Coordinates of C-alpha atoms and ligand atoms in Angstrom, one line a residue:
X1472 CA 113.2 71.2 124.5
X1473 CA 110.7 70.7 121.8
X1474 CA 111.6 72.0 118.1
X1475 CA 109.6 74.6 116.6
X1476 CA 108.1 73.1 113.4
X1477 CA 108.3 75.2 110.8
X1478 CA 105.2 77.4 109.7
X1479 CA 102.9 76.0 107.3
X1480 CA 102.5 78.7 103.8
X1481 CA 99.7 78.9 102.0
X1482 CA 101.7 77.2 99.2
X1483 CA 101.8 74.0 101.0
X1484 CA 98.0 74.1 101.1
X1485 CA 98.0 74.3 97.8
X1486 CA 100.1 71.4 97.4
X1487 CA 98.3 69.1 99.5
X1488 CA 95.2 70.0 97.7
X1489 CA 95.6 70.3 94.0
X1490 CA 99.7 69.3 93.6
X1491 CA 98.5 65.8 92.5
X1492 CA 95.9 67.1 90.1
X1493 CA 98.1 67.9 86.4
X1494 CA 96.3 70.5 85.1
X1495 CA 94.3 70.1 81.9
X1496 CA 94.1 73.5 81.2
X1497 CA 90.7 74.2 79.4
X1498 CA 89.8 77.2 77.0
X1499 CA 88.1 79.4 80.3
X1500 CA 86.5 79.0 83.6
X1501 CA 83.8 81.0 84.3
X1502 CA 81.7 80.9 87.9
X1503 CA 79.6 83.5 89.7
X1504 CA 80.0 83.5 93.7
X1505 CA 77.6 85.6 96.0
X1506 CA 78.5 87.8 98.3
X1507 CA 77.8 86.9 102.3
X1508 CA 76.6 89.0 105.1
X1509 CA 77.8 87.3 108.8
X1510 CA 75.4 87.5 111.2
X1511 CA 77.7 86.0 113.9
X1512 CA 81.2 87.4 112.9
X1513 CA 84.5 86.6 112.0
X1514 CA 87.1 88.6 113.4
X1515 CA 90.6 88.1 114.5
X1516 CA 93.2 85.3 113.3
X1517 CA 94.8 82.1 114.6
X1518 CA 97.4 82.7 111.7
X1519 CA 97.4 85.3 109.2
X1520 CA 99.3 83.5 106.5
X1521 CA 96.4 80.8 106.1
X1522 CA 93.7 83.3 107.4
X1523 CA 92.6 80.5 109.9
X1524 CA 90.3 82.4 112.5
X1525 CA 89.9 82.4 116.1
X1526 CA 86.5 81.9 116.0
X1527 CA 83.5 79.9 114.0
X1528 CA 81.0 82.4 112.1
X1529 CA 77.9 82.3 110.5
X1530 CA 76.8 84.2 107.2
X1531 CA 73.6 84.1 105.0
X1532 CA 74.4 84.8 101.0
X1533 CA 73.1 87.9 98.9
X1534 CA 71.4 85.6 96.1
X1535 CA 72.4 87.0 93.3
X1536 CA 74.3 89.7 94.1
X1537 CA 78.2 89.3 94.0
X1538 CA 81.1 88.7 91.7
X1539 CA 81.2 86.7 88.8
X1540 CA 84.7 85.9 87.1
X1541 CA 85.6 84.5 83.8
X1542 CA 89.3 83.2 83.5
X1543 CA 91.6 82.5 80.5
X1544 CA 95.1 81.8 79.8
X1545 CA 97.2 84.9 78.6
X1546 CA 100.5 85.4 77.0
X1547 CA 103.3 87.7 78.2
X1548 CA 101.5 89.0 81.2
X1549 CA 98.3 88.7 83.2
X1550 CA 95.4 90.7 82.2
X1551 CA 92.7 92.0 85.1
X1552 CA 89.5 93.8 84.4
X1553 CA 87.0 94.7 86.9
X1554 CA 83.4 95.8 85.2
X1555 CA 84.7 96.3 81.2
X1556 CA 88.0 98.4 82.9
X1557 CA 91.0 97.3 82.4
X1558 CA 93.3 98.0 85.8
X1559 CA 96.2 99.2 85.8
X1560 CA 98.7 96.8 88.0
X1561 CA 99.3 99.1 91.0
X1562 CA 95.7 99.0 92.3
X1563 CA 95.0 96.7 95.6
X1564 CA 92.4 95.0 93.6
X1565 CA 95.0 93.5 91.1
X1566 CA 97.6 93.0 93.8
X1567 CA 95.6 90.8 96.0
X1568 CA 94.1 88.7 92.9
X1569 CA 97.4 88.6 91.3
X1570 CA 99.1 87.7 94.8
X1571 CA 96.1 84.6 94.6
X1572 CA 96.7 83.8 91.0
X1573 CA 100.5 83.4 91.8
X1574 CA 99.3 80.3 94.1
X1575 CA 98.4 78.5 91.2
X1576 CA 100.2 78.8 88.1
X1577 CA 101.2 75.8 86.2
X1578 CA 105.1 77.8 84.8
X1579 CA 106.1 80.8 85.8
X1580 CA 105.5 82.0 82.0
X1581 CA 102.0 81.1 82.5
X1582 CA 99.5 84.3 82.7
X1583 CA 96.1 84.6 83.1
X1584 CA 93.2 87.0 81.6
X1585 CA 91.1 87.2 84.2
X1586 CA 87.5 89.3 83.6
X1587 CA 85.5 90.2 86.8
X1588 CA 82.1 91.7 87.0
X1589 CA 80.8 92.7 90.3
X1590 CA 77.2 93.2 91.0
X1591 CA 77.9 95.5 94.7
X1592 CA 80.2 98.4 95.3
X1593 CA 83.9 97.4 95.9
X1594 CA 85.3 97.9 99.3
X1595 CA 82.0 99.7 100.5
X1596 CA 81.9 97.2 103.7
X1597 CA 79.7 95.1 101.2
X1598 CA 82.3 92.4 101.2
X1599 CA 83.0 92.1 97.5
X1600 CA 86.0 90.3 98.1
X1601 CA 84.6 87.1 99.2
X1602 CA 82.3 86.5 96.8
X1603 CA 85.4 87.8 94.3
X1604 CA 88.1 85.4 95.8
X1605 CA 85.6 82.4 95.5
X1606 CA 84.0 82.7 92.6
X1607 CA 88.0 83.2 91.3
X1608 CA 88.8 79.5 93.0
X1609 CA 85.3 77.9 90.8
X1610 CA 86.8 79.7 87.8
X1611 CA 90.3 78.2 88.6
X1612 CA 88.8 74.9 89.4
X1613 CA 87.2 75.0 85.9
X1614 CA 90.2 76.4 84.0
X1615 CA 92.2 73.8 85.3
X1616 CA 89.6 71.1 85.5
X1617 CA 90.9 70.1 89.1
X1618 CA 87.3 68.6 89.7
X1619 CA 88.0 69.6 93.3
X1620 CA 85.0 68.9 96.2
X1621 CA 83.1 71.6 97.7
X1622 CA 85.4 71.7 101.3
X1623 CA 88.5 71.5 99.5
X1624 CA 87.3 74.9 97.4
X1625 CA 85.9 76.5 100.4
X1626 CA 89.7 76.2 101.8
X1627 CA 91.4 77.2 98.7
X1628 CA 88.9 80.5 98.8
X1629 CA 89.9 81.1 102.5
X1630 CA 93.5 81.6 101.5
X1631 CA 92.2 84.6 99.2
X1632 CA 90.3 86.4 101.9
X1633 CA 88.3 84.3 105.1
X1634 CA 85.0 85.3 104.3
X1635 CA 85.4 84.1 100.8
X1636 CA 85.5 80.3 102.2
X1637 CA 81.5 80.9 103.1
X1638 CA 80.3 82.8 99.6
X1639 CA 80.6 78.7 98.0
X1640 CA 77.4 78.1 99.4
X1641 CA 73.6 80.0 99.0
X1642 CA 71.7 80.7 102.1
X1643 CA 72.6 79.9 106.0
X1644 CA 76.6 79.1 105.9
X1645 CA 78.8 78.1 108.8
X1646 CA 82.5 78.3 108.5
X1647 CA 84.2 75.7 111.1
X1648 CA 87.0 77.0 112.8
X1649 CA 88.9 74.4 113.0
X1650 CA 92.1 73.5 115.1
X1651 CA 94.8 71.6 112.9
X1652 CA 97.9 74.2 111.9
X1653 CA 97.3 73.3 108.2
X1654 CA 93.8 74.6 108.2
X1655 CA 92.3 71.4 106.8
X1656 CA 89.7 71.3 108.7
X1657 CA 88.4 75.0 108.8
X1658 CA 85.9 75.5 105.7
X1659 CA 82.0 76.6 105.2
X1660 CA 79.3 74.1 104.9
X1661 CA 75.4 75.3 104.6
X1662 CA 73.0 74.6 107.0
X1663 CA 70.1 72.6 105.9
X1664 CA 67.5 75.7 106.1
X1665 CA 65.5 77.7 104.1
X1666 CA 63.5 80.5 105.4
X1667 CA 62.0 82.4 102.4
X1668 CA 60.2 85.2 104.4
X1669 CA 63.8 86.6 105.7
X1670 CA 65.1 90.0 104.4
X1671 CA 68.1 91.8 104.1
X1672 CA 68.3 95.5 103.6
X1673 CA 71.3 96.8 102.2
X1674 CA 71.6 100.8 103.2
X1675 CA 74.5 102.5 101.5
X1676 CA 75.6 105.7 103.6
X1677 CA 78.9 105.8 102.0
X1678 CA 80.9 104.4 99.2
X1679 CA 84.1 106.3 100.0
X1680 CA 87.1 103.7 100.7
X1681 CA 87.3 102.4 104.5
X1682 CA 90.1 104.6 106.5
X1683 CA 91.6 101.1 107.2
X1684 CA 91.0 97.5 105.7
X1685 CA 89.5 94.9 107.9
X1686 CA 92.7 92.4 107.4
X1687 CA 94.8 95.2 109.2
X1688 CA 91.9 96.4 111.5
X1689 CA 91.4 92.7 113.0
X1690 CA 94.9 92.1 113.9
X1691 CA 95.4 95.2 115.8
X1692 CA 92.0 94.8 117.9
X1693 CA 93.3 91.5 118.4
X1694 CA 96.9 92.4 119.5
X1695 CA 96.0 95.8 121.5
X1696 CA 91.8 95.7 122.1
X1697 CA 91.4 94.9 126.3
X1698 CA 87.9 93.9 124.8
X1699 CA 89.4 91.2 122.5
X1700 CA 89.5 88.6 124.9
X1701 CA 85.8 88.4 125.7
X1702 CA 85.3 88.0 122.3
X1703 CA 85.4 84.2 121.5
X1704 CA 83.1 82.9 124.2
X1705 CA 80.4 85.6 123.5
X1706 CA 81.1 83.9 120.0
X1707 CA 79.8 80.7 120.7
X1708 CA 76.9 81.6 122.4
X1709 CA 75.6 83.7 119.7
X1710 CA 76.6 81.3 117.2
X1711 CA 74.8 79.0 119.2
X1712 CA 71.5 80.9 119.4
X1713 CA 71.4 81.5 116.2
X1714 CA 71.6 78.0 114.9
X1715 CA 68.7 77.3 117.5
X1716 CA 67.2 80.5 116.5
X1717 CA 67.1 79.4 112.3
X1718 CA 65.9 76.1 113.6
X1719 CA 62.6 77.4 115.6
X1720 CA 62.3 80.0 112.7
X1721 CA 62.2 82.4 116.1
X1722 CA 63.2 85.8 114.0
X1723 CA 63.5 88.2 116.9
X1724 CA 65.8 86.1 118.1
X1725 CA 67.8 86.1 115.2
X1726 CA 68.0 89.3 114.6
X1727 CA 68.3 90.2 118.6
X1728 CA 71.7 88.0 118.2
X1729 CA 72.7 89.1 114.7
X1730 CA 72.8 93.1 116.0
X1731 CA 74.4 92.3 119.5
X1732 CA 77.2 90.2 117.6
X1733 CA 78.0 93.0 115.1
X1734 CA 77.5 95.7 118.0
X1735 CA 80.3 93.6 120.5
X1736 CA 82.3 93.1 117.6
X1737 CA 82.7 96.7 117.3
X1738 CA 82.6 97.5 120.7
X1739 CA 86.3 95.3 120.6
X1740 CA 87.4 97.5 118.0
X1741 CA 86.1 101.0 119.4
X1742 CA 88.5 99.7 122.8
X1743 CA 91.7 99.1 120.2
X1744 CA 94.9 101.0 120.6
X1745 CA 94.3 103.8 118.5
X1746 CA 91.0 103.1 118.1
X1747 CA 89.1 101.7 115.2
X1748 CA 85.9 103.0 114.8
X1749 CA 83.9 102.9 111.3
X1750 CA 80.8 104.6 112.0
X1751 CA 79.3 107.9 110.6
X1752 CA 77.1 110.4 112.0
X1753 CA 74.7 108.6 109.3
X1754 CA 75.4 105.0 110.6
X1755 CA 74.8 106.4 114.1
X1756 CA 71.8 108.0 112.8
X1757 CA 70.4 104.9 111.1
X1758 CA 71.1 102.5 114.3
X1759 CA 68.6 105.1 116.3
X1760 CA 65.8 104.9 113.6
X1761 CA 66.2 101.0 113.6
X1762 CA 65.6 101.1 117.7
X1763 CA 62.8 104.0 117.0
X1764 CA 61.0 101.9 114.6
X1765 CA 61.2 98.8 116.7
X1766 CA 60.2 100.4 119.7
X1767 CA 56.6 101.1 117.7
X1768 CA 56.6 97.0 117.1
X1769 CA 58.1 96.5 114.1
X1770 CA 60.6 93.5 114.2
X1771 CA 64.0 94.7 112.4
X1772 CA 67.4 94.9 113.2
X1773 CA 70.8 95.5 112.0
X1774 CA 74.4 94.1 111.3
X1775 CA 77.7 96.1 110.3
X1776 CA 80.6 95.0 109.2
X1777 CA 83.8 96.8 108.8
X1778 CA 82.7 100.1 107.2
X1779 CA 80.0 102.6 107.7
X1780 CA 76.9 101.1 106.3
X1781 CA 74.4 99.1 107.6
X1782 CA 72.9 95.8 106.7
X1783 CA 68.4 95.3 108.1
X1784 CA 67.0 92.3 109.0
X1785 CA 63.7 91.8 108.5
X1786 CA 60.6 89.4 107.2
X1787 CA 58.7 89.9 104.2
X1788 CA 55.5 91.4 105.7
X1789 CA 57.6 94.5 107.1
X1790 CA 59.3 95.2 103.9
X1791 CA 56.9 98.1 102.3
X1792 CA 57.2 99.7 105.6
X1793 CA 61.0 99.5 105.6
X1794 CA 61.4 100.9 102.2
X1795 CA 59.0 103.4 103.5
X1796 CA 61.3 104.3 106.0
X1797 CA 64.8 104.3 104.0
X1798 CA 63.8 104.7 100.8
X1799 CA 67.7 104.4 99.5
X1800 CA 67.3 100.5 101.0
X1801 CA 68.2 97.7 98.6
X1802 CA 66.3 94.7 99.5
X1803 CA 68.1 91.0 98.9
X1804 CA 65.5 88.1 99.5
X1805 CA 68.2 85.5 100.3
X1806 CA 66.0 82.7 99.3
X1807 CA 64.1 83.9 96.8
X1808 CA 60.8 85.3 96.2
Ligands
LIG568 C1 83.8 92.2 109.5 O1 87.3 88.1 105.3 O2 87.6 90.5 104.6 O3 83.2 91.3 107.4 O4 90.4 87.2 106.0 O5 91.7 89.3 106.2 O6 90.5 88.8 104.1 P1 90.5 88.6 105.6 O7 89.2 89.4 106.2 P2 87.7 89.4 105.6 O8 87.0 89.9 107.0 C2 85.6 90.0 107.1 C3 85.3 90.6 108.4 C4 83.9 91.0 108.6 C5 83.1 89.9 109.4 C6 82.7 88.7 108.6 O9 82.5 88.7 107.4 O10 82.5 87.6 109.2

Protein backbone atom coordinates (compact mmCIF):
# COMPACT_ATOMS: atom_id res chain seq x y z
CA UNK A 1 0.00 0.00 0.00
CA UNK A 2 1.24 3.41 -0.86
CA UNK A 3 2.20 5.80 2.22
CA UNK A 4 0.45 8.83 2.74
CA UNK A 5 2.94 11.70 2.45
CA UNK A 6 2.63 14.04 4.85
CA UNK A 7 0.67 17.41 4.14
CA UNK A 8 2.54 20.26 2.96
CA UNK A 9 2.04 23.71 5.66
CA UNK A 10 2.18 26.90 4.53
CA UNK A 11 5.48 27.09 6.50
CA UNK A 12 7.24 24.91 4.13
CA UNK A 13 6.29 27.34 1.37
CA UNK A 14 7.84 29.70 3.05
CA UNK A 15 10.84 27.81 3.34
CA UNK A 16 11.30 26.86 -0.10
CA UNK A 17 10.80 30.46 -1.05
CA UNK A 18 12.57 32.86 1.14
CA UNK A 19 14.46 30.23 3.77
CA UNK A 20 17.70 30.89 1.72
CA UNK A 21 17.28 34.60 1.61
CA UNK A 22 18.99 36.08 5.38
CA UNK A 23 17.08 38.83 6.03
CA UNK A 24 18.63 42.31 5.82
CA UNK A 25 16.06 43.83 7.69
CA UNK A 26 15.69 47.53 6.39
CA UNK A 27 14.24 50.62 8.34
CA UNK A 28 10.43 49.97 6.64
CA UNK A 29 8.68 48.55 3.71
CA UNK A 30 6.08 50.29 2.35
CA UNK A 31 3.78 49.13 -0.94
CA UNK A 32 0.33 49.83 -2.05
CA UNK A 33 -1.65 46.73 -3.63
CA UNK A 34 -5.20 47.21 -5.51
CA UNK A 35 -7.96 45.61 -4.85
CA UNK A 36 -9.37 42.95 -7.69
CA UNK A 37 -12.84 42.24 -8.87
CA UNK A 38 -13.10 38.39 -10.63
CA UNK A 39 -14.98 38.33 -13.41
CA UNK A 40 -14.62 34.48 -13.70
CA UNK A 41 -14.52 33.31 -10.05
CA UNK A 42 -12.62 31.61 -7.55
CA UNK A 43 -14.54 29.44 -5.32
CA UNK A 44 -13.91 26.28 -3.58
CA UNK A 45 -10.38 24.70 -2.45
CA UNK A 46 -8.01 21.84 -3.48
CA UNK A 47 -6.43 22.45 0.07
CA UNK A 48 -7.31 24.90 2.52
CA UNK A 49 -4.01 25.10 4.32
CA UNK A 50 -2.23 26.56 1.08
CA UNK A 51 -5.52 28.01 -0.25
CA UNK A 52 -4.74 26.21 -3.61
CA UNK A 53 -8.16 26.36 -5.66
CA UNK A 54 -10.12 24.08 -7.60
CA UNK A 55 -10.39 26.20 -10.30
CA UNK A 56 -8.40 29.01 -12.53
CA UNK A 57 -10.04 32.64 -12.28
CA UNK A 58 -9.85 35.76 -13.82
CA UNK A 59 -9.95 39.37 -12.10
CA UNK A 60 -9.44 43.01 -13.42
CA UNK A 61 -7.75 45.52 -10.65
CA UNK A 62 -9.53 48.63 -9.08
CA UNK A 63 -6.56 51.11 -10.06
CA UNK A 64 -6.10 52.90 -7.34
CA UNK A 65 -8.29 51.82 -4.97
CA UNK A 66 -7.04 49.25 -2.34
CA UNK A 67 -4.71 48.89 0.59
CA UNK A 68 -1.58 50.30 1.08
CA UNK A 69 0.75 49.10 4.03
CA UNK A 70 3.79 50.43 5.63
CA UNK A 71 5.81 47.93 7.84
CA UNK A 72 8.51 48.41 10.56
CA UNK A 73 10.21 46.48 13.17
CA UNK A 74 8.72 46.78 16.75
CA UNK A 75 9.81 45.92 20.17
CA UNK A 76 7.93 43.90 22.72
CA UNK A 77 4.90 43.27 20.68
CA UNK A 78 3.38 43.86 17.22
CA UNK A 79 1.65 46.95 16.53
CA UNK A 80 -1.58 46.96 13.87
CA UNK A 81 -3.34 50.03 12.68
CA UNK A 82 -5.96 50.16 10.12
CA UNK A 83 -6.76 53.99 8.89
CA UNK A 84 -4.84 56.09 11.92
CA UNK A 85 -6.71 53.32 14.59
CA UNK A 86 -4.92 51.46 16.46
CA UNK A 87 -6.70 47.78 16.86
CA UNK A 88 -7.05 46.20 19.62
CA UNK A 89 -5.71 42.34 19.24
CA UNK A 90 -8.97 40.41 19.33
CA UNK A 91 -10.40 41.81 16.04
CA UNK A 92 -10.26 39.32 12.84
CA UNK A 93 -8.49 41.95 11.04
CA UNK A 94 -5.36 41.66 13.45
CA UNK A 95 -5.79 37.93 13.78
CA UNK A 96 -5.50 37.02 10.17
CA UNK A 97 -2.50 39.63 9.59
CA UNK A 98 -0.87 38.68 12.68
CA UNK A 99 -1.54 34.79 11.81
CA UNK A 100 0.47 36.01 8.23
CA UNK A 101 3.11 38.01 9.99
CA UNK A 102 3.91 34.83 12.20
CA UNK A 103 5.01 33.17 8.66
CA UNK A 104 7.83 35.30 8.53
CA UNK A 105 9.51 36.42 11.50
CA UNK A 106 13.16 36.36 11.63
CA UNK A 107 13.12 35.37 16.12
CA UNK A 108 10.36 34.84 17.83
CA UNK A 109 11.19 38.19 19.79
CA UNK A 110 10.93 39.92 16.53
CA UNK A 111 7.62 42.20 16.19
CA UNK A 112 6.38 44.21 13.64
CA UNK A 113 4.53 47.79 13.45
CA UNK A 114 2.54 47.42 10.78
CA UNK A 115 0.30 50.65 9.45
CA UNK A 116 -2.50 49.95 6.97
CA UNK A 117 -4.60 52.38 5.09
CA UNK A 118 -7.35 51.15 3.00
CA UNK A 119 -8.99 53.05 0.31
CA UNK A 120 -12.57 50.61 0.18
CA UNK A 121 -14.81 49.49 2.94
CA UNK A 122 -13.50 46.43 4.95
CA UNK A 123 -15.34 43.22 4.60
CA UNK A 124 -18.18 45.02 2.48
CA UNK A 125 -17.76 42.10 -0.31
CA UNK A 126 -15.25 44.77 -1.79
CA UNK A 127 -12.43 42.36 -1.23
CA UNK A 128 -10.12 44.42 0.88
CA UNK A 129 -8.28 41.52 1.95
CA UNK A 130 -6.51 40.81 -1.16
CA UNK A 131 -5.25 43.89 -2.02
CA UNK A 132 -4.38 44.02 2.07
CA UNK A 133 -2.57 40.48 2.20
CA UNK A 134 -0.53 41.54 -0.97
CA UNK A 135 0.44 44.69 -0.62
CA UNK A 136 1.51 43.21 3.19
CA UNK A 137 3.91 40.45 1.11
CA UNK A 138 5.54 43.90 -1.19
CA UNK A 139 6.01 45.54 2.26
CA UNK A 140 7.61 42.29 3.73
CA UNK A 141 9.55 41.78 0.65
CA UNK A 142 10.95 45.34 1.16
CA UNK A 143 11.40 45.22 4.93
CA UNK A 144 13.34 42.21 4.54
CA UNK A 145 14.88 43.06 1.19
CA UNK A 146 14.13 39.32 -0.07
CA UNK A 147 14.35 40.85 -3.69
CA UNK A 148 11.80 38.11 -4.48
CA UNK A 149 10.26 37.71 -8.34
CA UNK A 150 6.81 38.61 -9.18
CA UNK A 151 5.40 34.66 -9.12
CA UNK A 152 7.09 33.87 -6.11
CA UNK A 153 5.12 37.05 -4.30
CA UNK A 154 1.90 36.26 -5.98
CA UNK A 155 2.32 32.71 -4.00
CA UNK A 156 3.42 34.08 -0.76
CA UNK A 157 0.12 36.55 -1.05
CA UNK A 158 -2.03 33.39 -1.81
CA UNK A 159 -1.10 31.94 1.60
CA UNK A 160 -2.74 35.21 3.12
CA UNK A 161 -6.07 35.01 1.34
CA UNK A 162 -6.39 33.43 -2.59
CA UNK A 163 -7.60 36.44 -4.18
CA UNK A 164 -4.65 38.32 -2.84
CA UNK A 165 -2.22 36.30 -5.24
CA UNK A 166 -4.06 38.38 -8.35
CA UNK A 167 -4.12 42.13 -6.59
CA UNK A 168 0.26 41.97 -7.63
CA UNK A 169 -0.74 42.90 -10.90
CA UNK A 170 -2.94 46.09 -12.59
CA UNK A 171 -5.56 45.33 -15.14
CA UNK A 172 -6.68 41.77 -16.63
CA UNK A 173 -5.09 39.00 -14.09
CA UNK A 174 -5.22 35.23 -14.39
CA UNK A 175 -4.49 33.14 -11.44
CA UNK A 176 -3.20 29.48 -12.70
CA UNK A 177 -4.63 26.80 -10.78
CA UNK A 178 -2.11 24.72 -10.83
CA UNK A 179 -1.73 20.90 -9.88
CA UNK A 180 1.56 20.27 -7.84
CA UNK A 181 0.60 19.63 -3.81
CA UNK A 182 3.11 22.49 -2.89
CA UNK A 183 1.24 25.08 -4.78
CA UNK A 184 4.27 26.18 -6.83
CA UNK A 185 2.80 26.51 -9.67
CA UNK A 186 -0.59 28.22 -8.87
CA UNK A 187 0.08 32.17 -9.01
CA UNK A 188 -1.44 35.35 -11.07
CA UNK A 189 0.13 36.65 -14.12
CA UNK A 190 -1.52 39.70 -16.16
CA UNK A 191 -2.67 39.38 -19.47
CA UNK A 192 -1.13 41.41 -22.05
CA UNK A 193 -4.38 43.87 -22.53
CA UNK A 194 -5.42 47.08 -22.02
CA UNK A 195 -8.86 48.26 -22.79
CA UNK A 196 -9.21 51.83 -21.53
CA UNK A 197 -12.99 52.38 -22.43
CA UNK A 198 -14.01 49.44 -19.79
CA UNK A 199 -15.88 50.50 -16.51
CA UNK A 200 -16.52 49.23 -13.25
CA UNK A 201 -19.33 50.47 -11.09
CA UNK A 202 -19.04 49.88 -7.53
CA UNK A 203 -22.81 50.05 -5.91
CA UNK A 204 -22.72 49.89 -2.16
CA UNK A 205 -26.19 48.54 -0.77
CA UNK A 206 -24.70 47.60 2.45
CA UNK A 207 -21.70 47.92 4.58
CA UNK A 208 -22.91 45.77 7.49
CA UNK A 209 -20.43 42.68 8.03
CA UNK A 210 -21.28 39.45 5.75
CA UNK A 211 -23.54 36.78 7.90
CA UNK A 212 -20.65 34.35 6.98
CA UNK A 213 -17.09 34.92 5.51
CA UNK A 214 -16.36 33.54 2.12
CA UNK A 215 -13.32 31.21 3.49
CA UNK A 216 -16.12 29.28 5.46
CA UNK A 217 -18.93 29.85 2.84
CA UNK A 218 -16.77 28.12 0.01
CA UNK A 219 -15.90 25.06 1.84
CA UNK A 220 -19.36 24.21 2.88
CA UNK A 221 -20.86 24.78 -0.85
CA UNK A 222 -18.07 22.66 -1.77
CA UNK A 223 -18.61 19.79 0.72
CA UNK A 224 -22.67 19.94 0.87
CA UNK A 225 -23.76 22.19 -2.60
CA UNK A 226 -25.40 19.21 -5.27
CA UNK A 227 -24.62 22.25 -7.61
CA UNK A 228 -20.84 22.17 -6.70
CA UNK A 229 -19.84 19.68 -9.07
CA UNK A 230 -20.93 21.42 -12.26
CA UNK A 231 -18.92 24.12 -11.18
CA UNK A 232 -15.37 23.53 -12.59
CA UNK A 233 -16.19 22.79 -16.18
CA UNK A 234 -18.68 25.80 -16.54
CA UNK A 235 -15.34 27.30 -15.15
CA UNK A 236 -13.31 26.83 -18.06
CA UNK A 237 -15.57 27.75 -20.52
CA UNK A 238 -16.20 31.11 -19.16
CA UNK A 239 -12.73 31.52 -18.37
CA UNK A 240 -12.25 30.62 -21.82
CA UNK A 241 -14.62 33.18 -23.39
CA UNK A 242 -13.55 35.63 -21.63
CA UNK A 243 -9.88 35.54 -22.58
CA UNK A 244 -11.26 35.35 -26.25
CA UNK A 245 -13.75 37.92 -25.36
CA UNK A 246 -10.76 40.67 -23.97
CA UNK A 247 -8.86 39.64 -27.10
CA UNK A 248 -11.73 40.67 -29.76
CA UNK A 249 -12.48 43.68 -27.35
CA UNK A 250 -16.19 41.92 -27.88
CA UNK A 251 -17.72 43.70 -24.54
CA UNK A 252 -21.20 42.05 -24.48
CA UNK A 253 -19.47 39.16 -24.37
CA UNK A 254 -17.58 39.94 -21.53
CA UNK A 255 -19.88 41.13 -19.57
CA UNK A 256 -22.62 38.26 -20.78
CA UNK A 257 -19.81 35.82 -19.16
CA UNK A 258 -18.71 37.97 -16.29
CA UNK A 259 -22.72 38.04 -14.83
CA UNK A 260 -23.55 34.33 -15.75
CA UNK A 261 -20.14 33.33 -13.78
CA UNK A 262 -21.01 35.33 -10.65
CA UNK A 263 -24.83 34.32 -11.12
CA UNK A 264 -23.84 30.16 -11.28
CA UNK A 265 -21.43 30.77 -8.62
CA UNK A 266 -24.20 31.73 -6.41
CA UNK A 267 -26.63 29.56 -7.74
CA UNK A 268 -23.94 26.66 -6.10
CA UNK A 269 -24.17 28.39 -2.99
CA UNK A 270 -28.02 29.19 -2.82
CA UNK A 271 -28.22 24.90 -3.37
CA UNK A 272 -25.66 24.53 -0.05
CA UNK A 273 -26.73 22.69 3.00
CA UNK A 274 -28.16 25.33 4.91
CA UNK A 275 -28.06 27.53 2.32
CA UNK A 276 -25.83 30.39 1.66
CA UNK A 277 -27.45 33.15 0.16
CA UNK A 278 -25.98 36.88 0.27
CA UNK A 279 -28.45 38.82 -1.45
CA UNK A 280 -30.78 41.73 -0.26
CA UNK A 281 -34.03 42.85 -1.37
CA UNK A 282 -31.70 45.84 -2.66
CA UNK A 283 -29.21 43.43 -4.58
CA UNK A 284 -32.32 41.75 -5.90
CA UNK A 285 -33.61 45.03 -6.78
CA UNK A 286 -30.50 46.33 -8.47
CA UNK A 287 -30.00 42.93 -10.71
CA UNK A 288 -33.74 43.86 -12.20
CA UNK A 289 -32.78 47.47 -13.05
CA UNK A 290 -29.52 46.18 -14.71
CA UNK A 291 -31.78 43.68 -16.98
CA UNK A 292 -34.40 46.75 -17.28
CA UNK A 293 -31.88 49.08 -18.50
CA UNK A 294 -30.37 46.58 -20.86
CA UNK A 295 -33.44 45.53 -22.30
CA UNK A 296 -33.79 49.43 -23.59
CA UNK A 297 -30.03 48.82 -25.33
CA UNK A 298 -27.77 49.88 -23.04
CA UNK A 299 -24.86 47.30 -22.72
CA UNK A 300 -24.13 46.68 -18.80
CA UNK A 301 -23.89 44.02 -16.57
CA UNK A 302 -23.04 42.87 -13.22
CA UNK A 303 -20.72 40.66 -10.96
CA UNK A 304 -21.21 39.77 -7.04
CA UNK A 305 -19.10 38.41 -4.97
CA UNK A 306 -19.64 37.12 -1.54
CA UNK A 307 -21.82 39.91 0.00
CA UNK A 308 -24.71 41.88 -1.02
CA UNK A 309 -23.42 44.52 -3.34
CA UNK A 310 -23.03 44.66 -6.70
CA UNK A 311 -20.12 45.38 -9.10
CA UNK A 312 -21.47 47.14 -13.20
CA UNK A 313 -19.75 46.56 -16.15
CA UNK A 314 -19.73 48.93 -18.59
CA UNK A 315 -17.75 51.22 -21.41
CA UNK A 316 -17.14 54.70 -21.17
CA UNK A 317 -19.82 56.15 -23.44
CA UNK A 318 -22.67 54.65 -21.04
CA UNK A 319 -21.21 55.95 -17.93
CA UNK A 320 -23.28 59.41 -17.53
CA UNK A 321 -26.24 57.27 -18.11
CA UNK A 322 -25.23 54.89 -15.44
CA UNK A 323 -24.57 57.37 -12.83
CA UNK A 324 -27.88 58.69 -13.99
CA UNK A 325 -29.39 55.68 -13.08
CA UNK A 326 -27.61 54.80 -9.48
CA UNK A 327 -26.53 57.84 -8.55
CA UNK A 328 -24.71 56.20 -5.26
CA UNK A 329 -22.31 54.30 -8.11
CA UNK A 330 -18.58 54.70 -7.70
CA UNK A 331 -16.97 54.46 -11.03
CA UNK A 332 -13.20 52.77 -11.19
CA UNK A 333 -11.68 53.21 -14.72
CA UNK A 334 -9.37 50.17 -14.41
CA UNK A 335 -7.02 51.53 -17.00
CA UNK A 336 -7.13 54.91 -16.52
CA UNK A 337 -8.72 57.84 -18.03
C1 LIG B 1 -16.21 35.40 -4.12
O1 LIG B 1 -9.83 35.01 -1.63
O2 LIG B 1 -11.40 35.94 0.11
O3 LIG B 1 -14.45 37.00 -4.04
O4 LIG B 1 -8.76 32.24 -0.08
O5 LIG B 1 -10.37 31.87 1.78
O6 LIG B 1 -9.10 34.02 1.65
P1 LIG B 1 -9.73 32.87 0.88
O7 LIG B 1 -10.93 33.47 0.03
P2 LIG B 1 -11.03 34.81 -0.80
O8 LIG B 1 -12.29 34.47 -1.73
C2 LIG B 1 -12.72 35.28 -2.76
C3 LIG B 1 -13.99 34.76 -3.29
C4 LIG B 1 -14.71 35.64 -4.27
C5 LIG B 1 -14.35 35.28 -5.72
C6 LIG B 1 -13.03 35.77 -6.26
O9 LIG B 1 -12.52 36.82 -5.82
O10 LIG B 1 -12.53 35.12 -7.19
Amino acid sequence: MKKKEPAITREDVVRTLVGQRRPAVCPAGSAFAPSNIALCKYWGKRDEELNLPVTSSLSIALENLGSEITLKPCTKWDRISLNGKLLASDTTFVQRATAFLDLFRPAPDFFFDMRAKNSIPTAAGLASSASGFAALTLALNELFGWKLNRRALSILARLGSGSACRSLYGGFVEWHAGAARNGMDSYAEPLDAVWPDLRLGLLLLSEKEKPIGSRHAMQQTRATSPLYAAWPAQVERDLAALKTAIRNRDFAALGRTAEANALAMHATMIAARPAILYWLPSSLAAMRKIHQIREEGVKVFFTMDAGPNLKLLFLRKEQALLTAAFPELRVVTPFGR
